[in-house]
XYZ file of C-alpha atoms in Angstrom:
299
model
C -8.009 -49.258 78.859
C -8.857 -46.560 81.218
C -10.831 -44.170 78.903
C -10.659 -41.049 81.673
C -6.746 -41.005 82.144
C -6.426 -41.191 78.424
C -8.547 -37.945 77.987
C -7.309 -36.808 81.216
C -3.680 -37.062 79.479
C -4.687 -35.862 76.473
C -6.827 -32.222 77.648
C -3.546 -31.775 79.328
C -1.618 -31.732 76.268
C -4.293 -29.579 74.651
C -3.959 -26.953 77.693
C -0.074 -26.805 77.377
C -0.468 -26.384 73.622
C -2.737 -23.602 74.067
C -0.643 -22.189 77.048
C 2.132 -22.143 73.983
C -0.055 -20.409 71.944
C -0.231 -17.544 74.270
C 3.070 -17.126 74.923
C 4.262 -17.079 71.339
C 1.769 -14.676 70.131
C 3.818 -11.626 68.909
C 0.460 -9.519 68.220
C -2.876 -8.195 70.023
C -5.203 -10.518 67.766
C -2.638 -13.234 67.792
C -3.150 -13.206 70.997
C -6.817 -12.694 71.346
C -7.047 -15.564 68.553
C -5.497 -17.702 70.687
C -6.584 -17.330 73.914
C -10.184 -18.239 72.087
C -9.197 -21.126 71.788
C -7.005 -22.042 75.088
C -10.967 -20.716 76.454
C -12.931 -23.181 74.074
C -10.533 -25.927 75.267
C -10.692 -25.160 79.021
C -15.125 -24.851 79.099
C -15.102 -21.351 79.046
C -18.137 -21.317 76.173
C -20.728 -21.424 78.669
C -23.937 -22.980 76.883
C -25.713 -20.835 79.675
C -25.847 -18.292 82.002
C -24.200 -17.595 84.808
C -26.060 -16.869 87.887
C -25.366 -13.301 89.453
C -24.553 -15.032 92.636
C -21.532 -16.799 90.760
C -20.832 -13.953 88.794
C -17.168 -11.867 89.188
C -17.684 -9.045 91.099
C -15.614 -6.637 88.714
C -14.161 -2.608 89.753
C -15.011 0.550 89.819
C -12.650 1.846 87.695
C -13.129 2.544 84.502
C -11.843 0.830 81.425
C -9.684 4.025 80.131
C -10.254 4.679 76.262
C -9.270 7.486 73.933
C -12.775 9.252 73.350
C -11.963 10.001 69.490
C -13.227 7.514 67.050
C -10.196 6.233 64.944
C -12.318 6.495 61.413
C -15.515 9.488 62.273
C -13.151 11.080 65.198
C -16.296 12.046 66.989
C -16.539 10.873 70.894
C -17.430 7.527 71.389
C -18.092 8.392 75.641
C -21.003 10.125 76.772
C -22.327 12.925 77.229
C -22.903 13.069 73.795
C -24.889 15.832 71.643
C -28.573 16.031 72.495
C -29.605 15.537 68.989
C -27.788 11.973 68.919
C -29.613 8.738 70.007
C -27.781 5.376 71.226
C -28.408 2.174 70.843
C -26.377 -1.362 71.711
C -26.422 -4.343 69.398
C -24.577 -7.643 69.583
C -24.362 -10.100 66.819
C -21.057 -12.383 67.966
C -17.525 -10.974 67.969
C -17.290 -7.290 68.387
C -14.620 -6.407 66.004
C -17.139 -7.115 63.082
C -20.275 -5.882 64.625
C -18.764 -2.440 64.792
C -17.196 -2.209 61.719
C -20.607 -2.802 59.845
C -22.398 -0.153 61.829
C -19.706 2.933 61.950
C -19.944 2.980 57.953
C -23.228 3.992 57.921
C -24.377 7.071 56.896
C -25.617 8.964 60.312
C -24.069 7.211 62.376
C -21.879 9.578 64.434
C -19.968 7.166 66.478
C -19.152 3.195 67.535
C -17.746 1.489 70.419
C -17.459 -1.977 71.286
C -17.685 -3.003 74.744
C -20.324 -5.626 77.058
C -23.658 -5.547 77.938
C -25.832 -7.698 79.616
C -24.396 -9.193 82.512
C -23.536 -8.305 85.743
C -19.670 -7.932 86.391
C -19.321 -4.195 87.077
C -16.144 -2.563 84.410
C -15.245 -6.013 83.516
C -11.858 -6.699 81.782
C -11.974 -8.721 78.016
C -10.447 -11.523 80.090
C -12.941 -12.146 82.187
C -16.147 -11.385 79.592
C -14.268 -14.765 77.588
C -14.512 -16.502 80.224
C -17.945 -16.329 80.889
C -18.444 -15.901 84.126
C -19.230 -12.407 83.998
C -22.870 -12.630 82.138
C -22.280 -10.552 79.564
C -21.474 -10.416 75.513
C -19.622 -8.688 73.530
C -21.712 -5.539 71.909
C -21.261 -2.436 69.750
C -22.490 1.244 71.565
C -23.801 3.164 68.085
C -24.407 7.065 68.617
C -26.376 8.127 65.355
C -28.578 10.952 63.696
C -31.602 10.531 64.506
C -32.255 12.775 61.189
C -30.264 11.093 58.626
C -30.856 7.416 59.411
C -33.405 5.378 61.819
C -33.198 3.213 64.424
C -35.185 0.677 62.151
C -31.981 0.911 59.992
C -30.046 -0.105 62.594
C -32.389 -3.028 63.296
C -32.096 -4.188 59.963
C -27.938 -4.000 59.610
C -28.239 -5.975 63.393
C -30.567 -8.760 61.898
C -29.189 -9.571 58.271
C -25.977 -9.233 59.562
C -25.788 -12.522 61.532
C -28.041 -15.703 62.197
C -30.011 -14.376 65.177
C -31.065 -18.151 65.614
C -27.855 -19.596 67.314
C -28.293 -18.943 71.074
C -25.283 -18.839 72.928
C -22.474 -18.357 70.584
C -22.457 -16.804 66.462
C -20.174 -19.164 64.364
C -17.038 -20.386 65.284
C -16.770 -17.914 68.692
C -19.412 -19.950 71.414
C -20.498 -18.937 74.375
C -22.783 -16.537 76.504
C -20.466 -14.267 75.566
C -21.369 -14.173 71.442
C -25.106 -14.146 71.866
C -27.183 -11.886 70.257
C -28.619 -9.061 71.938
C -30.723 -5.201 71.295
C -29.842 -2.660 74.208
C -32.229 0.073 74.039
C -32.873 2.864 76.677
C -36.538 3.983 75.354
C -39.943 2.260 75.228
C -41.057 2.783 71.562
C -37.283 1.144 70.679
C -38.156 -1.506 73.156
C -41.758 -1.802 71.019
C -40.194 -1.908 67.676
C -36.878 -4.061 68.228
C -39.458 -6.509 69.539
C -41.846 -6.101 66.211
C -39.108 -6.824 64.106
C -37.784 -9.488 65.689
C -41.065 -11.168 65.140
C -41.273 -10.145 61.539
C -37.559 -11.361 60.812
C -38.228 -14.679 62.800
C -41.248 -15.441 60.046
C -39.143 -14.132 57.356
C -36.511 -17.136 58.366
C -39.244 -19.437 58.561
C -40.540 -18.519 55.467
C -37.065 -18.952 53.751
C -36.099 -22.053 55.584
C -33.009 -20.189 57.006
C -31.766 -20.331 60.608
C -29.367 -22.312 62.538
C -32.783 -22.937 64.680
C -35.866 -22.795 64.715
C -36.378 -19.448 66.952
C -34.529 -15.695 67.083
C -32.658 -16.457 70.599
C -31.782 -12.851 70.658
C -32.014 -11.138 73.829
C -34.108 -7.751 73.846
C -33.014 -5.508 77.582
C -34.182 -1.429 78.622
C -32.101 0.576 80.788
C -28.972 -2.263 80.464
C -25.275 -0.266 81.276
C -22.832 -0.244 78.837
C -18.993 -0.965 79.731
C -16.237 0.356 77.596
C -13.842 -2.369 76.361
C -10.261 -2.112 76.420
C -8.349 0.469 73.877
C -6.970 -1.997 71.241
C -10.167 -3.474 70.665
C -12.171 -0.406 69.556
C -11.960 -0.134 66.130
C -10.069 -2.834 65.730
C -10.602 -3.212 62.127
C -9.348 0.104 60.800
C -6.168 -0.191 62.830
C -2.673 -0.709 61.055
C -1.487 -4.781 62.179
C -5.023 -5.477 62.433
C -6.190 -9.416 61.716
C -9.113 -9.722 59.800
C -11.294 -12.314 61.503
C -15.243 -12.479 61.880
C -17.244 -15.319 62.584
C -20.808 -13.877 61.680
C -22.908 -15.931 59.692
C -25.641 -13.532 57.700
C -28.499 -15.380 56.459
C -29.334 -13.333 53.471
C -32.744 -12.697 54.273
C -34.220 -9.156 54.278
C -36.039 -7.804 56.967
C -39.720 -7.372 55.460
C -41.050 -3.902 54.632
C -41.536 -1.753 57.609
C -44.862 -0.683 56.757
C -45.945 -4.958 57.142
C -44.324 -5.175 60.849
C -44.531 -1.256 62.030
C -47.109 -0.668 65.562
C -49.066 1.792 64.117
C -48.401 4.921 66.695
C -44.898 4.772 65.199
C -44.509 3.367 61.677
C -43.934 7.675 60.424
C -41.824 8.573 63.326
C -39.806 5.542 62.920
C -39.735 5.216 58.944
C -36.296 3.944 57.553
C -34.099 6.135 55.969
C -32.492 3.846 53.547
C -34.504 1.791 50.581
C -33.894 -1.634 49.072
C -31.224 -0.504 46.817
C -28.767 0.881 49.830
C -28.876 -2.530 51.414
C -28.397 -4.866 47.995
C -25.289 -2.690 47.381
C -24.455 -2.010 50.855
C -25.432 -4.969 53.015
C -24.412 -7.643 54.668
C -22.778 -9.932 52.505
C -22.736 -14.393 52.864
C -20.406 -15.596 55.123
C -18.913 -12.258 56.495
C -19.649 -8.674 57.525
C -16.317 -6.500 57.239
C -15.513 -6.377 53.378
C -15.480 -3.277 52.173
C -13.638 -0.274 52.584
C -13.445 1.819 56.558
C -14.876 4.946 55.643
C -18.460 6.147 55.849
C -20.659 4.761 53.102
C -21.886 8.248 51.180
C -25.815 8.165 50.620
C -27.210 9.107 48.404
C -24.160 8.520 46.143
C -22.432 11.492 44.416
């Protein structure tokens, strides 16, 4: 029997399946959905990498997006007020990601988009492929006064397994890893003191996919906009409600255990234990719950 024409023959029928797939989709996330897989099939969940040199080249146009956010209806482009900070997190498919961060309190705005890479305005298509080096991420604009960036770092870790390199759940590939996009050096300094405090906190627990936090930690990284029907995906009418984030359920230890000293008052979280066992990440998913803003401290 010739083993290669048999699976020759047979990753052909796969493709045309797939190609099917595609064509028949009647909906946006039908269609995303799908085209997942027709990339899975056809080795576009790059285990690594791509070099710059291969990289697509990309535009310089601009992805156009409405700058209103469909549940705050704040802007979601810059410039944005001087009293807000940003910050970009990835933890697998965007959809999710962004959900879980635009309902929480102080958080002014979200938009999902890539990071990371080097394809300049790069379309969805060609992020899933992989050959444009970056993943998918979520832009959040937030009061600096009403919640802290260590808040944020603790929704990014427990709401995934930061342990699974290229890929979170089902969705693999560069394009799902997990990454913190910061544009200051005391963020830099404490996204990279928690992810040593959550990576013994895993150990600890015997939790993990593996045995190290893969995620990726990048200054002064630019942010592309991604296209119009994917931001807030979740809170749109005809939406599909898919996530493939895997939460661990372990809790980020104490700030005051992990904290570099020149910062642990500046930086002090907002939120205590109780917001984040009624609030948090939940087993298996991220996007139960209802789209509005959570209100803290409650009524």
């Amino acid at each position: 029997v010739d083993f290669f024409a048999v699976f020759s023959a047979s990753m052909q029928r796969l493709q045309v399946v797939s190609r099917q797939l595609l064509s028949q989709s009647t909906t946006r996330a039908n269609s995303t959905l799908a085209q997942r897989a027709f990339q899975s099939l056809m080795g576009a969940n790059q285990a690594t990498m791509i070099s710059q040199a291969n990289a697509i080249k990309g535009r310089k146009e601009e992805i156009k997006v409405t700058n209103k956010h469909f549940v705050t209806g704040n802007p979601i482009k810059a410039p944005f007020d001087p009293a807000l900070d940003v910050a970009v997190f990835a933890t697998g498919c965007f959809w999710g990601t962004e959900k879980a961060f635009w309902r929480l309190p102080g958080v002014s705005a979200t938009a999902v988009g890539y990071i990371g890479g080097y394809t300049e305005n790069p379309t969805y298509q060609e992020v899933c492929s992989g050959q444009t080096g970056h993943t998918e991420a979520v832009q959040v604009v937030y009061d600096q006064e009403k919640i802290s960036f260590v808040d944020l770092l603790r929704l990014h870790w427990q709401s995934h397994d930061p342990t699974q390199g290229m890929g979170q759940g089902n969705d693999r590939g560069s394009q799902y890893r997990s990454g913190i996009y910061v544009n200051k050096p005391e963020h830099t300094a404490i996204a990279e003191a928690s992810k040593v405090a959550y990576e013994k906190a895993l150990k600890s627990e015997g939790k993990g996919t593996g045995e190290l936090i893969t995620t990726e930690i990048k200054a002064g990284e630019t942010f592309f906009h991604a296209e119009e029907s994917h931001q807030q995906y979740l809170a749109k009418p005809g939406n599909r409600q898919y996530c493939s984030a895997q939460p661990t359920e372990v809790q980020l230890p104490d700030f005051a255990e992990w904290a570099p000293a020149d910062l642990k008052e500046k930086y002090a979280p907002k939120f205590p234990d109780v917001f984040w066992a009624e609030h948090g990440p939940k087993p298996l998913c991220t996007i139960a719950g209802p789209h509005s803003q959570i209100k803290w401290p409650p009524a």
